[in-house]
Coordinates of N, CA, C and O in Angstrom, one line a residue:
X1 N 0.9 -1.0 0.0 CA -0.2 -0.1 0.0 C 0.8 1.0 0.2 O 1.9 1.3 0.6
X2 N 0.4 1.9 -1.2 CA 1.4 3.8 -0.7 C 1.1 4.5 0.0 O -0.1 5.0 0.8
X3 N 1.4 5.5 0.8 CA 0.9 7.2 1.3 C 1.0 7.8 0.0 O 0.7 8.9 0.5
X4 N 1.1 7.9 -0.9 CA 1.3 8.6 -2.2 C -0.1 8.4 -2.8 O -0.7 7.3 -3.2
X5 N -0.7 9.9 -3.0 CA -2.3 9.8 -3.6 C -1.6 9.9 -5.1 O -0.7 10.4 -5.5
X6 N -3.2 9.4 -5.5 CA -2.6 9.8 -7.4 C -2.3 11.0 -7.5 O -1.9 11.2 -8.6
X7 N -2.6 12.1 -7.0 CA -2.6 13.6 -7.3 C -1.0 14.1 -7.0 O -0.4 15.1 -7.3
X8 N 0.0 13.5 -6.6 CA 1.3 13.2 -6.3 C 1.5 13.3 -4.7 O 2.6 13.0 -4.3
X9 N 0.2 13.9 -4.0 CA 0.7 14.1 -2.8 C 1.2 12.8 -1.9 O 0.6 11.8 -2.1
X10 N 1.7 13.1 -0.6 CA 1.6 12.3 0.1 C 0.2 11.9 1.6 O 0.4 13.5 2.2
X11 N 0.2 11.0 1.5 CA -1.3 11.1 3.0 C -0.2 10.4 3.7 O 0.4 9.1 3.4
X12 N -0.2 10.6 5.0 CA 0.3 9.8 6.1 C -0.2 9.5 7.4 O -0.2 8.6 8.4
X13 N -1.8 9.6 6.7 CA -3.3 8.8 7.5 C -3.4 7.0 6.5 O -3.6 6.1 7.5
X14 N -2.5 6.8 5.8 CA -2.5 5.8 5.1 C -1.5 4.4 6.1 O -0.4 4.8 6.7
X15 N -2.3 3.4 6.8 CA -1.7 2.4 7.2 C -1.7 1.1 6.8 O -3.0 0.7 6.2
X16 N 0.3 0.5 6.8 CA -0.4 -0.7 5.1 C -1.2 -1.7 6.5 O -1.0 -1.8 7.3
X17 N -1.9 -2.7 5.7 CA -1.9 -4.0 6.8 C -1.0 -4.5 7.0 O 0.4 -4.8 6.3
X18 N -1.1 -5.7 7.9 CA 0.1 -6.5 8.0 C -0.9 -7.7 8.7 O -1.4 -7.7 9.8
X19 N 0.1 -8.7 8.1 CA -0.8 -9.9 7.9 C 0.6 -10.7 9.5 O 1.8 -10.8 9.4
X20 N -0.1 -11.5 10.6 CA 0.8 -12.2 11.1 C 0.8 -13.5 10.5 O 0.6 -14.1 10.4
X21 N 2.4 -14.1 10.1 CA 3.0 -14.7 10.4 C 4.0 -15.9 11.5 O 4.3 -15.3 12.0
X22 N 2.6 -16.8 11.3 CA 3.2 -17.8 12.4 C 3.5 -19.2 12.0 O 4.1 -19.1 10.7
X23 N 4.8 -19.9 13.0 CA 5.2 -20.8 12.0 C 6.8 -20.7 12.7 O 7.1 -19.7 13.4
X24 N 7.4 -21.4 12.4 CA 9.0 -22.0 13.1 C 10.3 -20.8 12.4 O 10.4 -21.7 10.8
X25 N 10.7 -19.9 13.3 CA 12.1 -19.6 12.1 C 13.2 -20.0 11.9 O 13.9 -20.0 13.1
X26 N 13.8 -20.3 11.4 CA 14.9 -20.9 11.2 C 16.2 -19.4 10.5 O 15.3 -19.1 9.5
X27 N 16.7 -19.2 11.0 CA 18.1 -18.3 10.2 C 19.2 -19.3 9.6 O 19.4 -19.7 10.5
X28 N 19.6 -19.2 8.6 CA 20.0 -20.2 7.5 C 22.2 -19.0 7.1 O 21.7 -17.8 6.6
X29 N 22.7 -19.6 7.1 CA 24.0 -19.2 7.0 C 24.1 -19.3 5.3 O 23.8 -20.5 5.2
X30 N 24.3 -18.6 3.7 CA 24.2 -19.1 3.1 C 25.9 -18.3 2.1 O 25.7 -17.3 2.0
X31 N 26.2 -19.4 1.0 CA 27.3 -18.6 1.1 C 26.9 -18.7 -0.5 O 26.2 -19.2 -1.1
X32 N 28.0 -17.2 -1.1 CA 27.5 -17.9 -3.0 C 27.2 -16.3 -3.0 O 27.2 -16.0 -4.5
X33 N 26.3 -15.6 -2.2 CA 25.3 -14.7 -2.7 C 26.1 -13.1 -3.0 O 27.1 -12.6 -1.8
X34 N 25.9 -12.8 -4.6 CA 26.4 -11.5 -4.3 C 25.8 -10.3 -5.3 O 26.4 -9.3 -5.3
X35 N 24.1 -10.4 -5.3 CA 23.9 -9.1 -6.0 C 22.1 -9.3 -5.2 O 21.8 -10.3 -4.9
X36 N 21.5 -8.0 -5.6 CA 20.0 -8.2 -5.2 C 19.6 -9.6 -6.4 O 18.3 -9.9 -5.8
X37 N 20.0 -9.7 -6.9 CA 19.3 -10.9 -8.3 C 19.9 -12.3 -7.4 O 18.3 -12.8 -7.6
X38 N 20.6 -12.5 -6.8 CA 20.4 -13.3 -5.6 C 20.1 -13.5 -5.0 O 19.3 -14.0 -4.3
X39 N 19.4 -12.8 -4.1 CA 18.4 -12.6 -3.3 C 17.1 -12.5 -3.5 O 16.2 -13.7 -2.9
X40 N 17.0 -12.2 -4.6 CA 15.8 -12.4 -5.1 C 15.4 -14.1 -6.4 O 14.3 -14.4 -5.7
X41 N 16.1 -14.8 -6.4 CA 16.5 -15.7 -6.8 C 16.2 -17.0 -5.3 O 15.5 -17.9 -5.6
X42 N 16.6 -16.5 -4.5 CA 16.3 -17.1 -3.1 C 15.3 -17.2 -2.5 O 14.8 -18.0 -2.0
X43 N 14.5 -15.9 -2.5 CA 13.1 -15.7 -2.4 C 12.3 -16.5 -3.2 O 11.5 -17.4 -2.3
X44 N 12.8 -16.7 -4.2 CA 11.3 -17.8 -5.2 C 11.7 -18.6 -4.5 O 10.5 -19.1 -4.7
X45 N 12.9 -18.8 -4.7 CA 12.3 -20.5 -5.0 C 12.7 -21.3 -3.3 O 12.0 -22.4 -3.6
X46 N 13.4 -20.9 -2.4 CA 12.5 -21.0 -0.9 C 11.3 -20.7 -0.4 O 10.9 -21.4 -0.3
X47 N 10.7 -19.5 -1.3 CA 9.2 -19.6 -0.7 C 8.3 -20.4 -1.5 O 6.9 -20.3 -1.1
X48 N 8.9 -21.3 -2.8 CA 8.1 -21.6 -3.4 C 8.1 -23.3 -2.6 O 7.0 -24.0 -2.9
X49 N 8.9 -23.6 -2.0 CA 8.6 -24.9 -1.2 C 7.5 -24.6 -0.3 O 7.1 -24.1 0.6
X50 N 6.6 -26.3 -0.6 CA 5.9 -26.4 0.4 C 5.5 -26.0 2.2 O 6.8 -27.1 2.6
X51 N 5.0 -25.2 2.7 CA 5.2 -25.2 4.1 C 5.8 -24.2 4.1 O 6.3 -23.5 5.9
X52 N 6.8 -23.4 3.8 CA 7.2 -22.2 3.8 C 6.7 -21.0 3.3 O 5.3 -20.8 2.2
X53 N 6.4 -20.3 4.9 CA 5.6 -18.7 5.0 C 6.1 -17.8 4.3 O 5.9 -17.0 4.2
X54 N 7.1 -17.6 4.8 CA 8.2 -16.5 4.5 C 9.6 -16.6 4.2 O 10.0 -17.1 5.0
X55 N 10.1 -15.8 3.6 CA 11.4 -15.6 3.7 C 12.4 -14.2 4.0 O 11.4 -13.8 2.6
X56 N 13.1 -14.0 4.2 CA 13.7 -12.6 4.1 C 15.5 -13.2 4.0 O 16.3 -13.7 4.6
X57 N 15.9 -12.4 3.3 CA 17.3 -13.0 2.2 C 18.1 -11.2 2.8 O 18.0 -10.6 2.5
X58 N 19.3 -11.3 3.5 CA 19.7 -10.2 3.9 C 21.9 -11.2 3.3 O 22.4 -11.6 3.8
X59 N 21.6 -10.3 1.8 CA 23.0 -10.5 1.3 C 24.2 -10.4 2.1 O 25.3 -10.8 1.9
X60 N 24.0 -8.9 2.1 CA 25.4 -8.5 3.1 C 26.0 -9.4 4.3 O 26.8 -9.8 4.6
X61 N 24.7 -9.8 5.1 CA 25.1 -10.6 5.9 C 25.3 -11.9 5.9 O 25.6 -13.2 7.0
X62 N 24.7 -12.4 4.9 CA 25.1 -14.3 4.3 C 24.0 -14.9 5.1 O 24.0 -15.9 5.3
X63 N 22.8 -14.5 4.9 CA 22.0 -15.1 5.7 C 20.5 -15.5 5.8 O 20.0 -14.6 4.5
X64 N 19.8 -16.4 6.0 CA 18.5 -16.0 5.5 C 17.2 -16.6 6.6 O 17.9 -17.0 7.0
X65 N 16.3 -16.2 6.4 CA 15.8 -16.2 7.7 C 14.2 -17.1 6.4 O 13.4 -16.3 6.2
X66 N 14.0 -17.8 7.7 CA 12.9 -18.9 6.6 C 12.0 -19.3 8.0 O 12.2 -19.7 9.0
X67 N 10.7 -19.1 7.4 CA 9.2 -19.2 8.8 C 8.8 -20.3 7.7 O 8.2 -20.0 6.8
X68 N 9.0 -21.4 8.8 CA 8.2 -22.7 7.7 C 6.4 -22.6 8.6 O 6.5 -22.9 10.2
X69 N 6.0 -24.3 7.9 CA 5.2 -24.8 8.9 C 5.3 -25.5 9.6 O 4.8 -26.0 10.8
X70 N 7.0 -26.0 10.1 CA 7.8 -27.3 10.3 C 8.6 -27.9 9.6 O 9.9 -26.8 9.4
X71 N 9.2 -29.0 8.6 CA 10.0 -29.1 8.7 C 10.3 -29.2 7.2 O 8.7 -29.1 6.4
X72 N 10.7 -28.2 6.3 CA 10.8 -27.5 5.1 C 12.0 -28.4 4.2 O 13.3 -26.9 5.0
X73 N 12.7 -29.2 3.4 CA 13.8 -29.3 3.5 C 14.4 -27.9 2.1 O 13.7 -27.5 0.7
X74 N 15.2 -27.2 2.6 CA 16.2 -26.6 2.0 C 17.2 -26.2 0.9 O 17.1 -25.7 0.4
X75 N 17.8 -26.7 2.0 CA 19.5 -27.3 1.4 C 19.3 -27.5 0.1 O 19.9 -27.0 -0.6
X76 N 18.4 -29.3 -0.2 CA 18.6 -28.8 -1.9 C 18.1 -27.5 -2.5 O 18.6 -27.3 -3.7
X77 N 16.7 -27.1 -2.7 CA 16.4 -26.0 -3.0 C 17.5 -25.1 -2.8 O 18.1 -24.8 -4.4
X78 N 18.4 -24.6 -2.2 CA 19.0 -23.8 -2.1 C 20.5 -24.2 -3.3 O 20.8 -23.2 -4.5
X79 N 20.9 -25.0 -3.3 CA 21.8 -25.8 -3.6 C 21.7 -25.6 -5.4 O 22.1 -25.6 -6.3
X80 N 19.8 -26.3 -6.0 CA 19.4 -25.5 -7.5 C 19.3 -24.9 -7.2 O 19.8 -24.8 -9.1
X81 N 19.1 -23.6 -7.0 CA 19.0 -22.7 -7.4 C 20.8 -22.2 -7.5 O 20.9 -20.5 -8.1
X82 N 21.6 -23.0 -6.6 CA 23.1 -22.7 -7.1 C 23.7 -21.8 -6.1 O 25.3 -21.4 -6.1
X83 N 23.2 -22.4 -5.5 CA 23.9 -21.3 -4.1 C 24.7 -22.7 -2.7 O 24.1 -23.7 -3.3
X84 N 24.7 -22.4 -1.7 CA 25.2 -23.2 -0.4 C 24.9 -22.9 0.2 O 25.2 -21.8 1.6
X85 N 24.3 -24.1 1.3 CA 23.4 -23.8 2.8 C 24.6 -24.1 3.2 O 25.4 -25.6 3.5
X86 N 25.1 -23.6 4.4 CA 26.0 -23.3 5.2 C 25.9 -24.0 6.6 O 27.0 -24.1 7.6
X87 N 25.0 -23.6 7.4 CA 24.2 -24.0 8.6 C 23.7 -23.2 8.5 O 22.9 -22.3 8.1
X88 N 23.0 -23.5 10.1 CA 22.9 -22.6 10.5 C 22.9 -21.3 11.1 O 24.1 -21.4 12.1
X89 N 22.4 -20.0 11.2 CA 23.4 -19.1 12.0 C 22.7 -18.8 13.2 O 21.8 -19.1 13.1
X90 N 23.7 -18.1 13.9 CA 23.3 -17.9 15.2 C 22.8 -16.6 15.4 O 22.9 -16.1 14.6

């Protein structure tokens, strides 16, 4: 939701809807990400796995935060996308 109106002015009364995401969140260390395309690829590929509720990729930190319904096999997906899942991040 944009705070800008069709005439180009800004509206500070707009409040974006926020959906609560429940589940188990795990942060993984991922090697090989070098650009925004890498972030988009991992977001798309991991997000397509059954049971994945949300994905947040932080290329600079080399971390991917994944919220799932439970067990989701991510190592294979990350590998197939051309990256290396190096373990859980602390």
